[in-house]
């Protein structure tokens, strides 16, 4: 009698971070000026996602 063959389960993809949508980076608006009179420019810069620390995976609780 032949033995039954067991298939291995594929590892599940980790859920994507809700803030950066799995990219690991967010964009921030550049602000210029002194502390009292700041203004936002049309420029954007990339920043690491503070929720997932750049991994792109949803944080575990």
mmCIF file of N, CA, C and O in Angstrom:
data_model
loop_
_atom_site.group_PDB
_atom_site.id
_atom_site.type_symbol
_atom_site.label_atom_id
_atom_site.label_comp_id
_atom_site.label_asym_id
_atom_site.label_seq_id
_atom_site.Cartn_x
_atom_site.Cartn_y
_atom_site.Cartn_z
ATOM 1 N N UNK A 1 0.837 -1.161 0.000
ATOM 2 C CA UNK A 1 0.000 0.000 0.000
ATOM 3 C C UNK A 1 0.894 1.239 0.000
ATOM 4 O O UNK A 1 1.853 1.343 0.754
ATOM 5 N N UNK A 2 0.572 2.198 -0.838
ATOM 6 C CA UNK A 2 1.369 3.418 -0.973
ATOM 7 C C UNK A 2 1.038 4.395 0.160
ATOM 8 O O UNK A 2 -0.087 4.450 0.647
ATOM 9 N N UNK A 3 2.041 5.162 0.553
ATOM 10 C CA UNK A 3 1.807 6.161 1.594
ATOM 11 C C UNK A 3 1.146 7.384 0.987
ATOM 12 O O UNK A 3 1.342 7.697 -0.192
ATOM 13 N N UNK A 4 0.381 8.085 1.788
ATOM 14 C CA UNK A 4 -0.292 9.277 1.287
ATOM 15 C C UNK A 4 0.706 10.432 1.232
ATOM 16 O O UNK A 4 1.565 10.586 2.100
ATOM 17 N N UNK A 5 0.603 11.193 0.209
ATOM 18 C CA UNK A 5 1.507 12.312 -0.007
ATOM 19 C C UNK A 5 0.929 13.570 0.636
ATOM 20 O O UNK A 5 -0.221 13.927 0.397
ATOM 21 N N UNK A 6 1.723 14.231 1.441
ATOM 22 C CA UNK A 6 1.276 15.462 2.094
ATOM 23 C C UNK A 6 1.933 16.655 1.411
ATOM 24 O O UNK A 6 3.138 16.668 1.217
ATOM 25 N N UNK A 7 1.138 17.620 1.063
ATOM 26 C CA UNK A 7 1.686 18.827 0.454
ATOM 27 C C UNK A 7 1.958 19.855 1.536
ATOM 28 O O UNK A 7 1.255 19.926 2.540
ATOM 29 N N UNK A 8 2.974 20.630 1.329
ATOM 30 C CA UNK A 8 3.286 21.669 2.309
ATOM 31 C C UNK A 8 2.520 22.932 1.960
ATOM 32 O O UNK A 8 2.329 23.260 0.784
ATOM 33 N N UNK A 9 2.087 23.618 2.968
ATOM 34 C CA UNK A 9 1.333 24.857 2.759
ATOM 35 C C UNK A 9 2.291 25.979 2.383
ATOM 36 O O UNK A 9 3.408 26.075 2.888
ATOM 37 N N UNK A 10 1.879 26.807 1.479
ATOM 38 C CA UNK A 10 2.684 27.955 1.091
ATOM 39 C C UNK A 10 2.666 28.985 2.208
ATOM 40 O O UNK A 10 1.635 29.192 2.859
ATOM 41 N N UNK A 11 3.780 29.638 2.437
ATOM 42 C CA UNK A 11 3.767 30.690 3.457
ATOM 43 C C UNK A 11 2.902 31.863 2.990
ATOM 44 O O UNK A 11 2.943 32.254 1.819
ATOM 45 N N UNK A 12 2.111 32.383 3.897
ATOM 46 C CA UNK A 12 1.227 33.496 3.553
ATOM 47 C C UNK A 12 2.020 34.787 3.464
ATOM 48 O O UNK A 12 3.000 34.983 4.164
ATOM 49 N N UNK A 13 1.581 35.634 2.553
ATOM 50 C CA UNK A 13 2.198 36.947 2.436
ATOM 51 C C UNK A 13 1.811 37.782 3.651
ATOM 52 O O UNK A 13 0.655 37.762 4.072
ATOM 53 N N UNK A 14 2.748 38.512 4.217
ATOM 54 C CA UNK A 14 2.375 39.366 5.345
ATOM 55 C C UNK A 14 1.482 40.507 4.852
ATOM 56 O O UNK A 14 1.569 40.946 3.705
ATOM 57 N N UNK A 15 0.625 40.956 5.712
ATOM 58 C CA UNK A 15 -0.298 42.033 5.353
ATOM 59 C C UNK A 15 0.482 43.324 5.150
ATOM 60 O O UNK A 15 1.500 43.572 5.791
ATOM 61 N N UNK A 16 0.007 44.142 4.235
ATOM 62 C CA UNK A 16 0.665 45.400 3.938
ATOM 63 C C UNK A 16 0.339 46.434 5.022
ATOM 64 O O UNK A 16 -0.731 46.409 5.624
ATOM 65 N N UNK A 17 1.273 47.320 5.265
ATOM 66 C CA UNK A 17 1.091 48.380 6.246
ATOM 67 C C UNK A 17 -0.017 49.323 5.769
ATOM 68 O O UNK A 17 -0.023 49.727 4.603
ATOM 69 N N UNK A 18 -0.943 49.715 6.629
ATOM 70 C CA UNK A 18 -2.039 50.581 6.184
ATOM 71 C C UNK A 18 -1.595 52.013 5.881
ATOM 72 O O UNK A 18 -2.226 52.691 5.079
ATOM 73 N N UNK A 19 -0.510 52.479 6.481
ATOM 74 C CA UNK A 19 -0.085 53.861 6.276
ATOM 75 C C UNK A 19 0.688 54.050 4.977
ATOM 76 O O UNK A 19 0.477 55.009 4.246
ATOM 77 N N UNK A 20 1.607 53.142 4.669
ATOM 78 C CA UNK A 20 2.446 53.300 3.478
ATOM 79 C C UNK A 20 2.030 52.369 2.352
ATOM 80 O O UNK A 20 2.658 52.358 1.300
ATOM 81 N N UNK A 21 1.009 51.551 2.542
ATOM 82 C CA UNK A 21 0.466 50.617 1.560
ATOM 83 C C UNK A 21 1.560 49.642 1.084
ATOM 84 O O UNK A 21 1.667 49.335 -0.094
ATOM 85 N N UNK A 22 2.406 49.202 2.005
ATOM 86 C CA UNK A 22 3.404 48.194 1.694
ATOM 87 C C UNK A 22 4.676 48.694 1.048
ATOM 88 O O UNK A 22 5.535 47.915 0.690
ATOM 89 N N UNK A 23 4.825 49.999 0.859
ATOM 90 C CA UNK A 23 6.020 50.528 0.214
ATOM 91 C C UNK A 23 7.159 50.773 1.195
ATOM 92 O O UNK A 23 8.316 50.749 0.811
ATOM 93 N N UNK A 24 6.846 51.077 2.436
ATOM 94 C CA UNK A 24 7.884 51.354 3.422
ATOM 95 C C UNK A 24 8.266 52.812 3.505
ATOM 96 O O UNK A 24 9.056 53.203 4.351
ATOM 97 N N UNK A 25 7.747 53.632 2.607
ATOM 98 C CA UNK A 25 8.053 55.063 2.603
ATOM 99 C C UNK A 25 6.776 55.879 2.507
ATOM 100 O O UNK A 25 5.800 55.454 1.906
ATOM 101 N N UNK A 26 6.798 57.046 3.105
ATOM 102 C CA UNK A 26 5.717 58.011 2.966
ATOM 103 C C UNK A 26 6.320 59.310 2.450
ATOM 104 O O UNK A 26 7.529 59.477 2.437
ATOM 105 N N UNK A 27 5.488 60.224 2.031
ATOM 106 C CA UNK A 27 5.985 61.521 1.584
ATOM 107 C C UNK A 27 5.593 62.584 2.592
ATOM 108 O O UNK A 27 4.502 62.555 3.153
ATOM 109 N N UNK A 28 6.496 63.501 2.808
ATOM 110 C CA UNK A 28 6.280 64.603 3.741
ATOM 111 C C UNK A 28 6.364 65.919 2.975
ATOM 112 O O UNK A 28 7.146 66.058 2.041
ATOM 113 N N UNK A 29 5.577 66.888 3.390
ATOM 114 C CA UNK A 29 5.634 68.212 2.804
ATOM 115 C C UNK A 29 6.816 68.968 3.388
ATOM 116 O O UNK A 29 7.058 68.926 4.586
ATOM 117 N N UNK A 30 7.554 69.663 2.529
ATOM 118 C CA UNK A 30 8.705 70.433 2.980
ATOM 119 C C UNK A 30 8.215 71.781 3.491
ATOM 120 O O UNK A 30 7.445 72.473 2.832
ATOM 121 N N UNK A 31 8.658 72.155 4.696
ATOM 122 C CA UNK A 31 8.301 73.448 5.284
ATOM 123 C C UNK A 31 9.540 74.304 5.391
ATOM 124 O O UNK A 31 10.611 73.814 5.752
ATOM 125 N N UNK A 32 9.392 75.576 5.084
ATOM 126 C CA UNK A 32 10.515 76.510 5.157
ATOM 127 C C UNK A 32 10.126 77.704 6.003
ATOM 128 O O UNK A 32 8.953 78.017 6.169
ATOM 129 N N UNK A 33 11.124 78.371 6.547
ATOM 130 C CA UNK A 33 10.884 79.569 7.339
ATOM 131 C C UNK A 33 11.306 79.382 8.775
ATOM 132 O O UNK A 33 11.766 78.320 9.191
ATOM 133 N N UNK A 34 11.141 80.450 9.549
ATOM 134 C CA UNK A 34 11.493 80.384 10.962
ATOM 135 C C UNK A 34 10.386 79.679 11.738
ATOM 136 O O UNK A 34 9.365 79.286 11.186
ATOM 137 N N UNK A 35 10.585 79.552 13.008
ATOM 138 C CA UNK A 35 9.605 78.831 13.824
ATOM 139 C C UNK A 35 8.252 79.548 13.838
ATOM 140 O O UNK A 35 7.201 78.919 13.826
ATOM 141 N N UNK A 36 8.268 80.867 13.876
ATOM 142 C CA UNK A 36 7.004 81.606 13.940
ATOM 143 C C UNK A 36 6.281 81.654 12.609
ATOM 144 O O UNK A 36 5.060 81.597 12.557
ATOM 145 N N UNK A 37 7.021 81.790 11.532
ATOM 146 C CA UNK A 37 6.386 81.981 10.225
ATOM 147 C C UNK A 37 6.808 80.870 9.271
ATOM 148 O O UNK A 37 7.616 81.080 8.384
ATOM 149 N N UNK A 38 6.264 79.696 9.428
ATOM 150 C CA UNK A 38 6.586 78.612 8.504
ATOM 151 C C UNK A 38 5.557 78.575 7.397
ATOM 152 O O UNK A 38 4.403 78.943 7.578
ATOM 153 N N UNK A 39 6.004 78.135 6.263
ATOM 154 C CA UNK A 39 5.076 77.947 5.152
ATOM 155 C C UNK A 39 5.430 76.651 4.452
ATOM 156 O O UNK A 39 6.577 76.218 4.452
ATOM 157 N N UNK A 40 4.425 76.022 3.903
ATOM 158 C CA UNK A 40 4.612 74.763 3.203
ATOM 159 C C UNK A 40 4.868 75.050 1.737
ATOM 160 O O UNK A 40 4.225 75.900 1.134
ATOM 161 N N UNK A 41 5.812 74.327 1.157
ATOM 162 C CA UNK A 41 6.102 74.480 -0.263
ATOM 163 C C UNK A 41 5.412 73.350 -1.030
ATOM 164 O O UNK A 41 4.841 72.437 -0.446
ATOM 165 N N UNK A 42 5.503 73.410 -2.336
ATOM 166 C CA UNK A 42 4.910 72.367 -3.174
ATOM 167 C C UNK A 42 5.818 71.148 -3.256
ATOM 168 O O UNK A 42 5.434 70.122 -3.814
ATOM 169 N N UNK A 43 7.019 71.239 -2.691
ATOM 170 C CA UNK A 43 7.975 70.136 -2.752
ATOM 171 C C UNK A 43 7.611 69.046 -1.752
ATOM 172 O O UNK A 43 7.023 69.303 -0.714
ATOM 173 N N UNK A 44 7.983 67.814 -2.073
ATOM 174 C CA UNK A 44 7.746 66.674 -1.198
ATOM 175 C C UNK A 44 9.062 65.924 -1.030
ATOM 176 O O UNK A 44 9.910 65.949 -1.904
ATOM 177 N N UNK A 45 9.242 65.275 0.107
ATOM 178 C CA UNK A 45 10.418 64.445 0.310
ATOM 179 C C UNK A 45 9.991 63.112 0.902
ATOM 180 O O UNK A 45 8.979 63.018 1.592
ATOM 181 N N UNK A 46 10.775 62.081 0.615
ATOM 182 C CA UNK A 46 10.463 60.737 1.092
ATOM 183 C C UNK A 46 10.941 60.577 2.523
ATOM 184 O O UNK A 46 11.964 61.116 2.917
ATOM 185 N N UNK A 47 10.178 59.824 3.299
ATOM 186 C CA UNK A 47 10.540 59.545 4.691
ATOM 187 C C UNK A 47 10.153 58.099 4.992
ATOM 188 O O UNK A 47 9.234 57.548 4.398
ATOM 189 N N UNK A 48 10.866 57.462 5.914
ATOM 190 C CA UNK A 48 10.519 56.105 6.330
ATOM 191 C C UNK A 48 9.176 56.116 7.034
ATOM 192 O O UNK A 48 8.858 57.046 7.771
ATOM 193 N N UNK A 49 8.404 55.092 6.815
ATOM 194 C CA UNK A 49 7.111 54.963 7.481
ATOM 195 C C UNK A 49 7.351 54.713 8.968
ATOM 196 O O UNK A 49 8.086 53.790 9.338
ATOM 197 N N UNK A 50 6.748 55.512 9.810
ATOM 198 C CA UNK A 50 6.970 55.377 11.245
ATOM 199 C C UNK A 50 6.148 54.243 11.861
ATOM 200 O O UNK A 50 6.412 53.828 12.979
ATOM 201 N N UNK A 51 5.195 53.706 11.122
ATOM 202 C CA UNK A 51 4.394 52.600 11.636
ATOM 203 C C UNK A 51 5.114 51.267 11.475
ATOM 204 O O UNK A 51 5.194 50.469 12.395
ATOM 205 N N UNK A 52 5.683 51.020 10.280
ATOM 206 C CA UNK A 52 6.333 49.730 10.020
ATOM 207 C C UNK A 52 7.854 49.842 9.965
ATOM 208 O O UNK A 52 8.532 48.841 9.738
ATOM 209 N N UNK A 53 8.407 51.018 10.167
ATOM 210 C CA UNK A 53 9.853 51.271 10.139
ATOM 211 C C UNK A 53 10.499 50.835 8.833
ATOM 212 O O UNK A 53 11.596 50.297 8.813
ATOM 213 N N UNK A 54 9.805 51.043 7.718
ATOM 214 C CA UNK A 54 10.368 50.779 6.402
ATOM 215 C C UNK A 54 10.246 49.361 5.891
ATOM 216 O O UNK A 54 10.689 49.065 4.796
ATOM 217 N N UNK A 55 9.652 48.452 6.651
ATOM 218 C CA UNK A 55 9.558 47.068 6.180
ATOM 219 C C UNK A 55 8.394 46.863 5.220
ATOM 220 O O UNK A 55 8.427 45.964 4.385
ATOM 221 N N UNK A 56 7.352 47.661 5.336
ATOM 222 C CA UNK A 56 6.183 47.532 4.472
ATOM 223 C C UNK A 56 5.169 46.526 4.977
ATOM 224 O O UNK A 56 4.124 46.352 4.370
ATOM 225 N N UNK A 57 5.478 45.828 6.052
ATOM 226 C CA UNK A 57 4.569 44.840 6.622
ATOM 227 C C UNK A 57 3.755 45.459 7.751
ATOM 228 O O UNK A 57 4.245 46.323 8.467
ATOM 229 N N UNK A 58 2.534 44.987 7.919
ATOM 230 C CA UNK A 58 1.683 45.500 8.980
ATOM 231 C C UNK A 58 2.285 45.133 10.339
ATOM 232 O O UNK A 58 2.785 44.025 10.522
ATOM 233 N N UNK A 59 2.255 46.054 11.278
ATOM 234 C CA UNK A 59 2.812 45.741 12.595
ATOM 235 C C UNK A 59 1.955 44.720 13.343
ATOM 236 O O UNK A 59 0.733 44.696 13.198
ATOM 237 N N UNK A 60 2.598 43.868 14.090
ATOM 238 C CA UNK A 60 1.865 42.885 14.872
ATOM 239 C C UNK A 60 1.576 43.470 16.244
ATOM 240 O O UNK A 60 2.372 44.201 16.804
ATOM 241 N N UNK A 61 0.427 43.144 16.761
ATOM 242 C CA UNK A 61 0.056 43.697 18.059
ATOM 243 C C UNK A 61 0.260 42.709 19.154
ATOM 244 O O UNK A 61 0.443 41.578 19.015
#
